[in-house]
Short mmCIF file of C-alpha atoms (C1' of nucleotides) in Angstrom, two decimals:
data_model
loop_
_atom_site.label_atom_id
_atom_site.label_comp_id
_atom_site.label_asym_id
_atom_site.label_seq_id
_atom_site.Cartn_x
_atom_site.Cartn_y
_atom_site.Cartn_z
CA MET A 28 -12.58 -11.67 -9.87
CA LYS A 29 -11.00 -13.68 -7.12
CA ASN A 30 -11.95 -13.58 -3.48
CA GLY A 31 -8.92 -11.51 -2.59
CA ASN A 32 -10.10 -8.57 -4.66
CA LYS A 33 -10.98 -5.88 -2.16
CA THR A 34 -12.26 -3.32 -4.61
CA GLN A 35 -15.52 -5.27 -4.82
CA TYR A 36 -16.02 -5.05 -1.07
CA ALA A 37 -15.23 -1.37 -1.01
CA LEU A 38 -17.91 -0.85 -3.68
CA LEU A 39 -20.46 -3.12 -2.02
CA GLY A 40 -19.81 -1.23 1.20
CA ALA A 41 -20.36 2.12 -0.46
CA LEU A 42 -23.63 0.88 -1.96
CA SER A 43 -24.71 -0.43 1.45
CA ILE A 44 -25.03 3.21 2.48
CA GLU A 45 -27.20 4.16 -0.46
CA PRO A 46 -27.60 3.52 -4.20
CA MET A 47 -25.04 5.47 -6.18
CA SER A 48 -23.41 5.82 -9.58
CA GLY A 49 -19.76 4.96 -10.12
CA TYR A 50 -18.92 8.61 -10.24
CA GLU A 51 -20.70 9.26 -6.95
CA ILE A 52 -18.86 6.40 -5.29
CA GLN A 53 -15.61 8.00 -6.32
CA LYS A 54 -16.66 11.38 -4.92
CA MET A 55 -17.97 9.84 -1.73
CA MET A 56 -14.70 8.04 -1.14
CA ALA A 57 -12.66 11.14 -1.91
CA GLY A 58 -14.50 12.93 0.89
CA SER A 59 -14.53 10.23 3.54
CA THR A 60 -12.33 7.17 3.08
CA ASN A 61 -9.47 8.79 1.22
CA HIS A 62 -7.05 8.67 4.12
CA PHE A 63 -7.34 4.88 4.43
CA TRP A 64 -8.80 3.68 1.13
CA THR A 65 -8.85 4.87 -2.46
CA GLU A 66 -10.07 3.42 -5.71
CA SER A 67 -9.25 4.68 -9.19
CA ASN A 68 -11.95 4.85 -11.86
CA GLY A 69 -10.02 2.25 -13.83
CA GLN A 70 -11.01 -0.15 -11.06
CA ILE A 71 -14.46 1.13 -10.19
CA TYR A 72 -16.21 0.84 -13.55
CA PRO A 73 -15.08 -2.65 -14.54
CA THR A 74 -15.73 -3.97 -11.04
CA LEU A 75 -19.26 -2.55 -11.04
CA GLN A 76 -19.90 -4.40 -14.29
CA GLN A 77 -18.60 -7.63 -12.79
CA LEU A 78 -20.72 -7.19 -9.68
CA THR A 79 -23.74 -6.68 -11.92
CA LYS A 80 -23.03 -9.94 -13.73
CA LEU A 81 -22.75 -11.70 -10.37
CA LYS A 82 -26.14 -10.18 -9.39
CA GLU A 83 -24.57 -8.63 -6.33
CA VAL A 84 -25.64 -5.20 -7.47
CA SER A 85 -28.41 -4.15 -9.82
CA CYS A 86 -28.15 -1.30 -12.27
CA LYS A 87 -30.80 1.21 -13.31
CA GLU A 88 -30.18 3.85 -15.91
CA SER A 89 -31.62 7.23 -15.20
CA TYR A 90 -31.43 10.21 -17.48
CA VAL A 91 -30.67 13.80 -16.65
CA GLY A 92 -31.58 15.30 -20.01
CA ALA A 93 -29.82 13.20 -22.64
CA LYS A 94 -27.11 12.32 -20.16
CA PRO A 95 -27.24 8.77 -18.86
CA ARG A 96 -26.39 7.90 -15.27
CA LYS A 97 -26.13 4.36 -14.03
CA ILE A 98 -27.36 4.03 -10.50
CA TYR A 99 -26.27 0.86 -8.76
CA THR A 100 -28.14 -0.75 -5.88
CA ILE A 101 -26.82 -3.54 -3.69
CA THR A 102 -28.86 -6.77 -3.86
CA LYS A 103 -29.59 -9.28 -1.10
CA LYS A 104 -26.87 -11.49 -2.53
CA GLY A 105 -24.42 -8.59 -2.52
CA MET A 106 -25.34 -7.69 1.04
CA GLN A 107 -24.69 -11.25 2.17
CA LYS A 108 -21.30 -11.24 0.46
CA LEU A 109 -20.40 -7.95 2.13
CA GLN A 110 -21.42 -9.22 5.55
CA GLN A 111 -19.51 -12.44 5.08
CA TRP A 112 -16.38 -10.42 4.28
CA LEU A 113 -16.92 -8.11 7.26
CA LEU A 114 -17.03 -11.16 9.53
CA GLN A 115 -13.67 -12.44 8.32
CA ASP A 116 -10.43 -11.54 10.07
CA VAL A 117 -8.68 -8.44 8.82
CA VAL A 118 -5.88 -9.30 6.42
CA ILE A 119 -2.82 -7.18 7.07
CA HIS A 120 -0.95 -6.23 3.96
CA PRO A 121 2.49 -4.70 4.31
CA ALA A 122 2.63 -0.94 4.36
CA ARG A 123 4.99 1.09 2.23
CA ASN A 124 6.15 4.45 3.42
CA GLU A 125 8.50 6.20 1.05
CA LEU A 126 9.35 8.94 3.54
CA LEU A 127 10.69 6.43 6.05
CA LEU A 128 12.56 4.57 3.31
CA LYS A 129 14.32 7.76 2.25
CA LEU A 130 15.14 8.67 5.84
CA PHE A 131 16.46 5.19 6.54
CA TYR A 132 19.08 5.69 3.83
CA GLY A 133 19.57 9.38 4.73
CA GLN A 134 23.22 8.72 5.56
CA ASN A 135 23.96 8.95 1.83
CA VAL A 136 22.94 12.61 1.52
CA PRO A 137 23.50 15.78 3.59
CA PRO A 138 21.29 16.03 6.74
CA LYS A 139 19.46 19.06 5.37
CA VAL A 140 17.93 16.83 2.67
CA SER A 141 16.31 14.55 5.23
CA ILE A 142 15.20 17.52 7.30
CA ALA A 143 13.56 19.03 4.23
CA HIS A 144 11.64 15.79 3.62
CA ILE A 145 10.41 15.83 7.20
CA LYS A 146 9.37 19.48 6.98
CA ALA A 147 7.42 18.76 3.81
CA HIS A 148 5.71 15.95 5.66
CA GLU A 149 4.87 18.28 8.53
CA LEU A 150 3.06 20.53 6.08
CA ARG A 151 1.07 17.65 4.64
CA CYS A 152 0.11 16.60 8.17
CA ILE A 153 -1.01 20.08 9.18
CA ARG A 154 -3.26 20.28 6.14
CA ALA A 155 -4.70 16.82 6.74
CA LEU A 156 -5.29 17.55 10.41
CA ALA A 157 -7.32 20.68 9.69
CA LEU A 158 -9.48 18.69 7.30
CA TYR A 159 -10.05 15.73 9.62
CA LYS A 160 -10.77 17.89 12.65
CA ASP A 161 -13.65 19.62 10.88
CA ILE A 162 -15.13 16.34 9.74
CA ALA A 163 -14.65 14.80 13.20
CA LYS A 164 -16.41 17.71 14.91
CA THR A 165 -19.42 17.47 12.64
CA LEU A 166 -19.62 13.70 12.92
CA GLU A 167 -19.28 13.79 16.69
CA LYS A 168 -22.39 15.96 16.97
CA MET A 169 -24.34 13.75 14.59
CA VAL A 170 -23.37 10.59 16.46
CA LYS A 171 -24.61 12.09 19.73
CA LEU A 172 -27.90 12.95 18.05
CA LYS A 173 -28.03 9.39 16.64
CA GLN A 174 -28.23 10.83 13.15
CA ARG A 175 -25.24 8.85 12.01
CA PRO A 176 -23.59 5.59 13.01
CA VAL A 177 -20.50 5.80 15.14
CA TYR A 178 -18.43 3.87 12.60
CA PHE A 179 -17.61 6.81 10.35
CA LEU A 180 -16.42 8.75 13.36
CA LEU A 181 -13.99 5.99 14.36
CA THR A 182 -12.07 6.15 11.11
CA VAL A 183 -11.78 9.92 11.21
CA LYS A 184 -10.61 9.79 14.79
CA ALA A 185 -7.93 7.32 13.75
CA GLY A 186 -6.81 9.80 11.11
CA VAL A 187 -6.71 12.68 13.59
CA SER A 188 -4.70 10.89 16.24
CA LEU A 189 -2.25 9.34 13.78
CA VAL A 190 -1.57 12.67 12.10
CA LYS A 191 -1.05 14.36 15.48
CA THR A 192 1.46 11.67 16.38
CA GLU A 193 3.26 12.13 13.09
CA LEU A 194 3.52 15.87 13.73
CA ALA A 195 5.11 15.28 17.11
CA TRP A 196 7.46 12.72 15.58
CA CYS A 197 8.52 15.23 12.89
CA LYS A 198 9.66 17.71 15.51
CA ASP A 199 11.47 15.04 17.44
CA ALA A 200 13.11 13.64 14.32
CA ILE A 201 14.48 17.01 13.22
CA LYS A 202 15.92 17.59 16.68
CA LEU A 203 17.60 14.18 16.62
CA ILE A 204 19.17 14.76 13.22
CA ASN A 205 20.47 18.15 14.28
CA LYS A 206 21.95 16.69 17.44
CA TYR A 207 23.62 13.62 15.99
CA THR A 208 24.96 14.60 12.57
CA MET B 27 12.57 -0.84 -15.31
CA LYS B 28 10.99 2.57 -15.20
CA ASN B 29 11.91 5.40 -12.90
CA GLY B 30 8.88 4.87 -10.72
CA ASN B 31 10.07 1.42 -9.67
CA LYS B 32 11.02 1.82 -6.04
CA THR B 33 12.31 -1.69 -5.49
CA GLN B 34 15.54 -0.70 -7.21
CA TYR B 35 16.07 2.17 -4.76
CA ALA B 36 15.29 -0.03 -1.79
CA LEU B 37 17.96 -2.46 -3.03
CA LEU B 38 20.52 0.22 -3.84
CA GLY B 39 19.91 1.64 -0.38
CA ALA B 40 20.44 -1.73 1.26
CA LEU B 41 23.70 -2.17 -0.64
CA SER B 42 24.80 1.33 0.38
CA ILE B 43 25.13 -0.06 3.91
CA GLU B 44 27.28 -2.99 2.85
CA PRO B 45 27.66 -5.57 0.07
CA MET B 46 25.10 -8.33 0.41
CA SER B 47 23.42 -11.23 -1.37
CA GLY B 48 19.77 -11.11 -2.36
CA TYR B 49 18.94 -13.41 0.47
CA GLU B 50 20.74 -11.23 2.97
CA ILE B 51 18.90 -8.16 1.73
CA GLN B 52 15.65 -9.93 2.39
CA LYS B 53 16.71 -10.88 5.91
CA MET B 54 18.05 -7.43 6.64
CA MET B 55 14.77 -5.83 5.58
CA ALA B 56 12.75 -8.33 7.59
CA GLY B 57 14.62 -7.20 10.70
CA SER B 58 14.67 -3.46 10.18
CA THR B 59 12.44 -1.96 7.48
CA ASN B 60 9.57 -4.41 7.67
CA HIS B 61 7.19 -2.02 9.36
CA PHE B 62 7.46 0.50 6.54
CA TRP B 63 8.90 -1.39 3.57
CA THR B 64 8.94 -4.95 2.33
CA GLU B 65 10.11 -6.66 -0.82
CA SER B 66 9.29 -10.19 -1.94
CA ASN B 67 11.95 -12.42 -3.46
CA GLY B 68 10.00 -12.40 -6.71
CA GLN B 69 10.97 -8.73 -6.92
CA ILE B 70 14.44 -8.83 -5.40
CA TYR B 71 16.18 -11.34 -7.67
CA PRO B 72 15.03 -9.99 -11.05
CA THR B 73 15.72 -6.40 -9.96
CA LEU B 74 19.25 -7.28 -8.85
CA GLN B 75 19.84 -8.73 -12.31
CA GLN B 76 18.56 -5.58 -13.97
CA LEU B 77 20.70 -3.38 -11.74
CA THR B 78 23.70 -5.48 -12.71
CA LYS B 79 22.96 -4.93 -16.40
CA LEU B 80 22.71 -1.19 -15.75
CA LYS B 81 26.10 -1.35 -13.98
CA GLU B 82 24.58 0.14 -10.88
CA VAL B 83 25.65 -2.86 -8.86
CA SER B 84 28.41 -5.38 -9.46
CA CYS B 85 28.15 -9.06 -8.68
CA LYS B 86 30.77 -11.42 -7.34
CA GLU B 87 30.14 -15.10 -6.83
CA SER B 88 31.56 -16.62 -3.71
CA TYR B 89 31.33 -20.24 -2.74
CA VAL B 90 30.55 -21.76 0.62
CA GLY B 91 31.43 -25.35 -0.22
CA ALA B 92 29.72 -26.15 -3.51
CA LYS B 93 27.00 -23.62 -2.73
CA PRO B 94 27.19 -20.41 -4.74
CA ARG B 95 26.34 -17.05 -3.23
CA LYS B 96 26.10 -13.91 -5.26
CA ILE B 97 27.37 -10.91 -3.38
CA TYR B 98 26.28 -7.58 -4.82
CA THR B 99 28.18 -4.32 -4.36
CA ILE B 100 26.86 -0.86 -5.23
CA THR B 101 28.89 0.95 -7.92
CA LYS B 102 29.64 4.68 -8.24
CA LYS B 103 26.89 4.89 -10.83
CA GLY B 104 24.45 3.15 -8.52
CA MET B 105 25.40 5.42 -5.64
CA GLN B 106 24.74 8.47 -7.77
CA LYS B 107 21.35 7.13 -8.79
CA LEU B 108 20.47 6.44 -5.16
CA GLN B 109 21.51 9.93 -4.09
CA GLN B 110 19.57 11.54 -6.91
CA TRP B 111 16.47 9.69 -5.78
CA LEU B 112 17.03 10.63 -2.14
CA LEU B 113 17.13 14.28 -3.18
CA GLN B 114 13.76 14.12 -4.90
CA ASP B 115 10.54 14.98 -3.11
CA VAL B 116 8.79 12.11 -1.40
CA VAL B 117 5.96 10.74 -3.52
CA ILE B 118 2.92 9.96 -1.42
CA HIS B 119 1.04 6.93 -2.55
CA PRO B 120 -2.40 6.30 -1.10
CA ALA B 121 -2.55 4.06 1.93
CA ARG B 122 -4.88 1.11 2.27
CA ASN B 123 -6.04 0.03 5.66
CA GLU B 124 -8.40 -2.91 5.62
CA LEU B 125 -9.23 -2.61 9.31
CA LEU B 126 -10.56 0.92 8.86
CA LEU B 127 -12.45 -0.11 5.73
CA LYS B 128 -14.21 -2.88 7.62
CA LEU B 129 -15.00 -0.59 10.53
CA PHE B 130 -16.33 2.09 8.20
CA TYR B 131 -18.96 -0.35 6.98
CA GLY B 132 -19.43 -1.86 10.44
CA GLN B 133 -23.09 -0.82 10.46
CA ASN B 134 -23.85 -3.92 8.37
CA VAL B 135 -22.81 -6.39 11.07
CA PRO B 136 -23.35 -6.66 14.85
CA PRO B 137 -21.14 -4.33 16.96
CA LYS B 138 -19.29 -7.26 18.51
CA VAL B 139 -17.79 -8.05 15.11
CA SER B 140 -16.17 -4.64 14.84
CA ILE B 141 -15.03 -4.81 18.44
CA ALA B 142 -13.41 -8.18 17.77
CA HIS B 143 -11.51 -6.68 14.81
CA ILE B 144 -10.26 -3.88 17.01
CA LYS B 145 -9.20 -6.27 19.76
CA ALA B 146 -7.27 -8.37 17.26
CA HIS B 147 -5.56 -5.18 16.14
CA GLU B 148 -4.70 -4.34 19.73
CA LEU B 149 -2.90 -7.66 20.02
CA ARG B 150 -0.93 -7.04 16.84
CA CYS B 151 0.05 -3.62 18.14
CA ILE B 152 1.19 -4.92 21.50
CA ARG B 153 3.42 -7.47 19.80
CA ALA B 154 4.85 -4.90 17.42
CA LEU B 155 5.47 -2.42 20.22
CA ALA B 156 7.50 -4.91 22.24
CA LEU B 157 9.64 -5.60 19.20
CA TYR B 158 10.21 -1.96 18.27
CA LYS B 159 10.96 -0.89 21.83
CA ASP B 160 13.83 -3.33 22.12
CA ILE B 161 15.30 -2.25 18.81
CA ALA B 162 14.83 1.41 19.70
CA LYS B 163 16.61 1.03 23.02
CA THR B 164 19.61 -0.65 21.44
CA LEU B 165 19.81 1.85 18.61
CA GLU B 166 19.49 4.79 20.97
CA LYS B 167 22.59 3.71 22.84
CA MET B 168 24.53 3.14 19.64
CA VAL B 169 23.56 6.54 18.27
CA LYS B 170 24.82 8.22 21.42
CA LEU B 171 28.11 6.38 21.06
CA LYS B 172 28.23 7.41 17.39
CA GLN B 173 28.39 3.76 16.42
CA ARG B 174 25.41 4.08 14.19
CA PRO B 175 23.76 6.87 12.21
CA VAL B 176 20.68 8.44 13.69
CA TYR B 177 18.59 7.58 10.62
CA PHE B 178 17.76 4.03 11.59
CA LEU B 179 16.58 5.23 14.98
CA LEU B 180 14.17 7.72 13.39
CA THR B 181 12.23 5.06 11.56
CA VAL B 182 11.94 2.82 14.62
CA LYS B 183 10.79 5.77 16.71
CA ALA B 184 8.10 6.44 14.12
CA GLY B 185 6.98 2.84 14.49
CA VAL B 186 6.89 3.05 18.28
CA SER B 187 4.89 6.24 18.48
CA LEU B 188 2.42 5.25 15.78
CA VAL B 189 1.75 1.90 17.40
CA LYS B 190 1.26 3.55 20.80
CA THR B 191 -1.26 5.90 19.24
CA GLU B 192 -3.07 3.01 17.62
CA LEU B 193 -3.31 1.25 20.97
CA ALA B 194 -4.89 4.31 22.58
CA TRP B 195 -7.25 4.65 19.63
CA CYS B 196 -8.32 1.00 19.98
CA LYS B 197 -9.44 1.58 23.56
CA ASP B 198 -11.26 4.75 22.62
CA ALA B 199 -12.91 3.10 19.62
CA ILE B 200 -14.29 0.19 21.63
CA LYS B 201 -15.71 2.60 24.21
CA LEU B 202 -17.39 4.62 21.49
CA ILE B 203 -18.98 1.59 19.88
CA ASN B 204 -20.26 0.37 23.23
CA LYS B 205 -21.72 3.76 23.99
CA TYR B 206 -23.42 4.48 20.69
CA THR B 207 -24.76 1.16 19.42
"C1'" DC C 23 -18.45 29.69 -27.31
"C1'" DA C 24 -15.04 28.16 -24.27
"C1'" DT C 25 -14.06 25.94 -20.12
"C1'" DA C 26 -14.85 23.25 -16.19
"C1'" DG C 27 -17.12 19.61 -14.34
"C1'" DC C 28 -20.28 15.53 -14.90
"C1'" DA C 29 -20.15 10.74 -16.29
"C1'" DT C 30 -18.67 6.40 -18.24
"C1'" DG C 31 -15.59 3.60 -19.95
"C1'" DT C 32 -11.06 0.99 -22.15
"C1'" DA C 33 -6.19 -0.36 -22.96
"C1'" DA C 34 -1.58 -0.51 -21.96
"C1'" DA C 35 1.83 -0.55 -18.92
"C1'" DC C 36 3.52 -1.50 -14.62
"C1'" DA C 37 3.76 -3.45 -9.87
"C1'" DG C 38 3.69 -7.15 -6.74
"C1'" DT C 39 2.61 -11.63 -4.64
"C1'" DT C 40 2.38 -16.47 -4.65
"C1'" DA C 41 3.52 -20.77 -5.78
"C1'" DC C 42 6.64 -23.54 -7.71
"C1'" DA C 43 11.27 -25.54 -8.78
"C1'" DT C 44 15.86 -26.70 -7.50
"C1'" DG C 45 19.44 -28.16 -4.69
"C1'" DA C 46 23.02 -27.55 -0.86
"C1'" DT C 47 23.90 -27.39 4.10
"C1'" DT C 48 23.14 -27.80 9.03
"C1'" DA C 49 21.07 -29.50 13.07
"C1'" DT C 50 18.43 -33.19 15.43
"C1'" DA D 17 17.40 -39.93 7.74
"C1'" DT D 18 14.76 -35.96 7.82
"C1'" DA D 19 13.51 -31.52 8.61
"C1'" DA D 20 14.68 -26.77 8.59
"C1'" DT D 21 17.03 -23.24 6.64
"C1'" DC D 22 20.15 -21.31 3.23
"C1'" DA D 23 20.01 -19.56 -1.45
"C1'" DT D 24 18.56 -18.47 -6.09
"C1'" DG D 25 15.49 -18.16 -9.38
"C1'" DT D 26 10.97 -18.31 -12.73
"C1'" DA D 27 6.12 -18.11 -14.24
"C1'" DA D 28 1.51 -17.22 -13.67
"C1'" DC D 29 -1.66 -14.51 -11.87
"C1'" DT D 30 -3.62 -10.56 -9.85
"C1'" DG D 31 -3.94 -5.88 -8.79
"C1'" DT D 32 -3.55 -0.93 -9.88
"C1'" DT D 33 -2.60 3.29 -12.03
"C1'" DT D 34 -2.39 6.25 -15.90
"C1'" DA D 35 -3.60 8.01 -19.94
"C1'" DC D 36 -6.71 8.15 -23.30
"C1'" DA D 37 -11.41 8.47 -25.51
"C1'" DT D 38 -16.00 10.20 -25.59
"C1'" DG D 39 -19.62 13.36 -25.13
"C1'" DC D 40 -23.09 15.95 -22.30
"C1'" DT D 41 -24.28 20.09 -19.29
"C1'" DA D 42 -23.96 24.27 -16.88
"C1'" DT D 43 -21.67 28.79 -16.23
"C1'" DG D 44 -19.56 33.04 -17.28
#
DNA sequence: CATAGCATGTAAACAGTTACATGATTAT
DNA sequence: ATAATCATGTAACTGTTTACATGCTATG
């Protein structure tokens, strides 16, 4: 596990909130970080084992009936590693947007094809926006009551405003295609 | 080379504009698709060889002095493959945003750390915006004169509006942190 | 008793970057 | 001369997803 591996930091971060099992980390991420970070279980389980070996997390098995659950807790060493990473400059890694790639080469197909791609994207955005707005509203109240740190709210707000911008761009883009093809 | 490999489509698309060498494809992408798509030379050269084997591009060596340059041209077969891909629904692959990940776990470090990350992002955005705006202005004129398809303009406009939104979000985010920590 | 969800894990295949290697050409 | 850039390519490493395998538990 090299230093560039970000899965480890995502997991340490999750465990900095509270002790969790691998499965719970997955569910937690699905409901909160999914729009800017995902991890597959093929990454989560091996990485948790590696972090255990490095003593950056500790593992306690608890049983619900005969069913074992491994609850991981971040250690002091793990916490220090997480903090050290948080202090470092953000590393930008190039984005890949398949929609924009297809539109860029849209000249090779009829305009209605590109318009259909944009309309499909509009739908995805509308769905995402509804989701984020609910989460943002709830978080906003909790932040004001100091029941939750402001940091979660920031990321949701980023999601909301970016999706709104994309929606406006979709409308604009369709108009442009209709006008100039 | 499986069907999911998108590098091949990015290259076929590039060659649908005009015949180019691998090096020129790289340069072209650096100046136009970089904000939504990049390819490294470790991907470009092998993929061009595979596409040649599949007869989706043809290769002609030209010499500038003793220096060989391989100019690739898209074939009918390659064009059909590109079009078929353009017709297919856009496949969304999960985004990864390290800035938002670090902010999400910002509770573990002093607020000034998160604010510094956001300010660094602001700088990146300002630089990107200046770049995109120039390109957008030029393209806009060319589109109106029908000297260039509208599709390039769409992707730059997406870049401009997203970066503007990010800039506004940065200001908002810093205010929120200052208020609630 | 079947099905969905809980829970953990592995292996294979694929994707992608980085560093290295090579050598010509152009500009200073 | 020497540095930068043009130009092509390979190999090693790392990262990531997908599909598979396993088996328990709760619900209708």
